[in-house]
CSV table of C-alpha atoms in Angstrom, one decimal:
chain,number,residue,atom,x,y,z
A,791,UNK,CA,35.0,-3.1,-36.5
A,792,UNK,CA,34.6,-0.3,-33.9
A,793,UNK,CA,35.4,3.0,-35.6
A,794,UNK,CA,34.9,6.6,-34.2
A,795,UNK,CA,35.3,9.6,-36.5
A,796,UNK,CA,35.5,13.3,-35.3
A,797,UNK,CA,34.5,16.3,-37.2
A,798,UNK,CA,33.7,20.1,-36.7
A,799,UNK,CA,37.2,21.3,-35.7
A,800,UNK,CA,38.3,24.4,-37.3
A,801,UNK,CA,39.8,27.8,-36.6
A,802,UNK,CA,37.6,30.6,-34.5
A,803,UNK,CA,38.5,33.8,-32.5
A,804,UNK,CA,38.4,34.0,-29.0
A,805,UNK,CA,35.1,34.1,-27.4
A,806,UNK,CA,33.6,32.1,-30.4
A,807,UNK,CA,32.1,28.6,-30.5
A,808,UNK,CA,32.5,25.3,-32.1
A,809,UNK,CA,30.7,22.1,-31.9
A,810,UNK,CA,32.7,19.1,-32.6
A,811,UNK,CA,30.9,15.4,-33.5
A,812,UNK,CA,32.1,12.2,-33.0
A,813,UNK,CA,30.4,9.5,-35.2
A,814,UNK,CA,30.5,6.0,-33.6
A,815,UNK,CA,29.9,2.5,-35.4
A,816,UNK,CA,30.5,-1.2,-34.8
A,817,UNK,CA,29.1,-1.5,-31.0
A,818,UNK,CA,26.3,-0.5,-28.9
A,819,UNK,CA,26.6,3.1,-28.5
A,820,UNK,CA,24.1,3.4,-25.6
A,821,UNK,CA,26.1,0.9,-23.5
A,822,UNK,CA,29.4,2.9,-23.5
A,823,UNK,CA,31.0,5.7,-22.0
A,824,UNK,CA,32.2,8.5,-24.4
A,825,UNK,CA,34.9,10.9,-23.7
A,826,UNK,CA,36.5,14.0,-25.2
A,827,UNK,CA,40.2,14.5,-24.7
A,828,UNK,CA,42.5,17.1,-26.3
A,829,UNK,CA,46.3,17.3,-26.4
A,830,UNK,CA,48.3,20.4,-27.3
A,831,UNK,CA,51.6,20.5,-28.4
A,832,UNK,CA,54.3,19.5,-25.9
A,833,UNK,CA,51.4,18.6,-23.3
A,834,UNK,CA,49.9,15.6,-21.9
A,835,UNK,CA,46.5,14.4,-23.3
A,836,UNK,CA,43.8,15.5,-20.9
A,837,UNK,CA,40.0,14.8,-20.6
A,838,UNK,CA,37.7,17.7,-21.0
A,839,UNK,CA,34.3,16.0,-20.8
A,840,UNK,CA,32.7,12.4,-20.2
A,841,UNK,CA,29.4,11.0,-20.5
A,842,UNK,CA,28.0,7.8,-19.5
A,843,UNK,CA,25.9,7.1,-22.3
A,844,UNK,CA,23.8,4.4,-20.1
A,845,UNK,CA,22.5,7.1,-17.6
A,846,UNK,CA,23.5,10.4,-19.1
A,847,UNK,CA,25.7,11.5,-16.4
A,848,UNK,CA,28.6,13.9,-17.2
A,849,UNK,CA,31.8,15.0,-16.0
A,850,UNK,CA,33.8,18.0,-16.8
A,851,UNK,CA,37.3,19.3,-15.3
A,852,UNK,CA,37.2,22.8,-13.8
A,853,UNK,CA,39.2,24.2,-16.7
A,854,UNK,CA,36.0,23.8,-19.2
A,855,UNK,CA,33.3,23.6,-16.7
A,856,UNK,CA,30.3,25.9,-17.8
A,857,UNK,CA,31.8,26.4,-21.1
A,858,UNK,CA,31.8,22.9,-22.7
A,859,UNK,CA,29.0,20.5,-22.9
A,860,UNK,CA,28.9,16.8,-23.9
A,861,UNK,CA,25.7,15.5,-25.4
A,862,UNK,CA,24.5,12.4,-27.2
A,863,UNK,CA,22.2,11.4,-29.9
A,864,UNK,CA,21.6,7.5,-29.5
A,865,UNK,CA,19.5,7.4,-32.7
A,866,UNK,CA,22.5,8.8,-34.7
A,867,UNK,CA,25.3,6.9,-32.8
A,868,UNK,CA,26.9,10.3,-32.4
A,869,UNK,CA,28.5,12.3,-29.5
A,870,UNK,CA,28.9,16.0,-29.5
A,871,UNK,CA,31.1,18.5,-27.6
A,872,UNK,CA,29.6,22.0,-27.7
A,873,UNK,CA,32.4,24.6,-26.9
A,874,UNK,CA,31.6,28.0,-25.9
A,875,UNK,CA,33.6,31.2,-24.9
A,876,UNK,CA,36.8,29.6,-26.4
A,877,UNK,CA,40.2,30.8,-25.1
A,878,UNK,CA,43.5,30.6,-27.0
A,879,UNK,CA,44.4,27.8,-24.3
A,880,UNK,CA,41.6,25.9,-25.7
A,881,UNK,CA,43.7,25.4,-29.0
A,882,UNK,CA,44.7,21.7,-29.2
A,883,UNK,CA,44.0,18.2,-31.3
A,884,UNK,CA,40.5,16.9,-29.8
A,885,UNK,CA,39.7,13.2,-29.8
A,886,UNK,CA,36.9,11.3,-28.8
A,887,UNK,CA,36.9,7.9,-27.0
A,888,UNK,CA,35.0,5.2,-25.9
A,889,UNK,CA,34.9,2.3,-23.2
A,890,UNK,CA,32.5,0.0,-22.1
A,891,UNK,CA,30.9,1.1,-18.9
A,892,UNK,CA,31.0,-1.1,-15.9
A,893,UNK,CA,29.2,-1.4,-12.7
A,894,UNK,CA,31.4,1.3,-11.0
A,895,UNK,CA,31.0,3.6,-13.7
A,896,UNK,CA,33.3,5.1,-16.7
A,897,UNK,CA,37.0,5.0,-16.7
A,898,UNK,CA,38.7,7.8,-15.1
A,899,UNK,CA,42.1,7.6,-16.7
A,900,UNK,CA,43.0,7.9,-20.3
A,901,UNK,CA,44.2,4.3,-20.3
A,902,UNK,CA,40.7,3.2,-19.7
A,903,UNK,CA,39.6,4.1,-22.9
A,904,UNK,CA,39.6,1.4,-25.6
A,905,UNK,CA,38.5,3.1,-28.9
A,906,UNK,CA,40.0,6.5,-30.2
A,907,UNK,CA,39.1,8.6,-33.2
A,908,UNK,CA,41.7,10.2,-35.3
A,909,UNK,CA,41.4,13.6,-33.9
A,910,UNK,CA,40.0,17.0,-35.0
A,911,UNK,CA,42.2,20.3,-34.7
A,912,UNK,CA,40.7,23.1,-32.9
A,913,UNK,CA,42.5,26.6,-33.1
A,914,UNK,CA,41.5,29.7,-31.0
A,915,UNK,CA,43.4,33.1,-31.7
């Protein structure tokens, strides 16, 4: 069975940093696209980072570009999200998600991701 398990969330003051981890099992990690999404209360779930693990290519929306960095450790089947210069508006539940990559790339919408973790809370005050 495919499993994604996030860790590393917590409470931090504005300007601080956190690193989230997503430990994956049950599939060939390096063949997949991995993404981090977040959802704040009353808001839509939004993508904050994506990596095509086949090629190492990444995507970030403008809201986090320059502050968040996604990375992978294929030997550990783990994806990371380094978050720096955190702002109160970054407060949300953060989820990692996985989808098999295709010849056109990675899914661009939330519905394209097949597997999801349970989430880890990030609170910035």
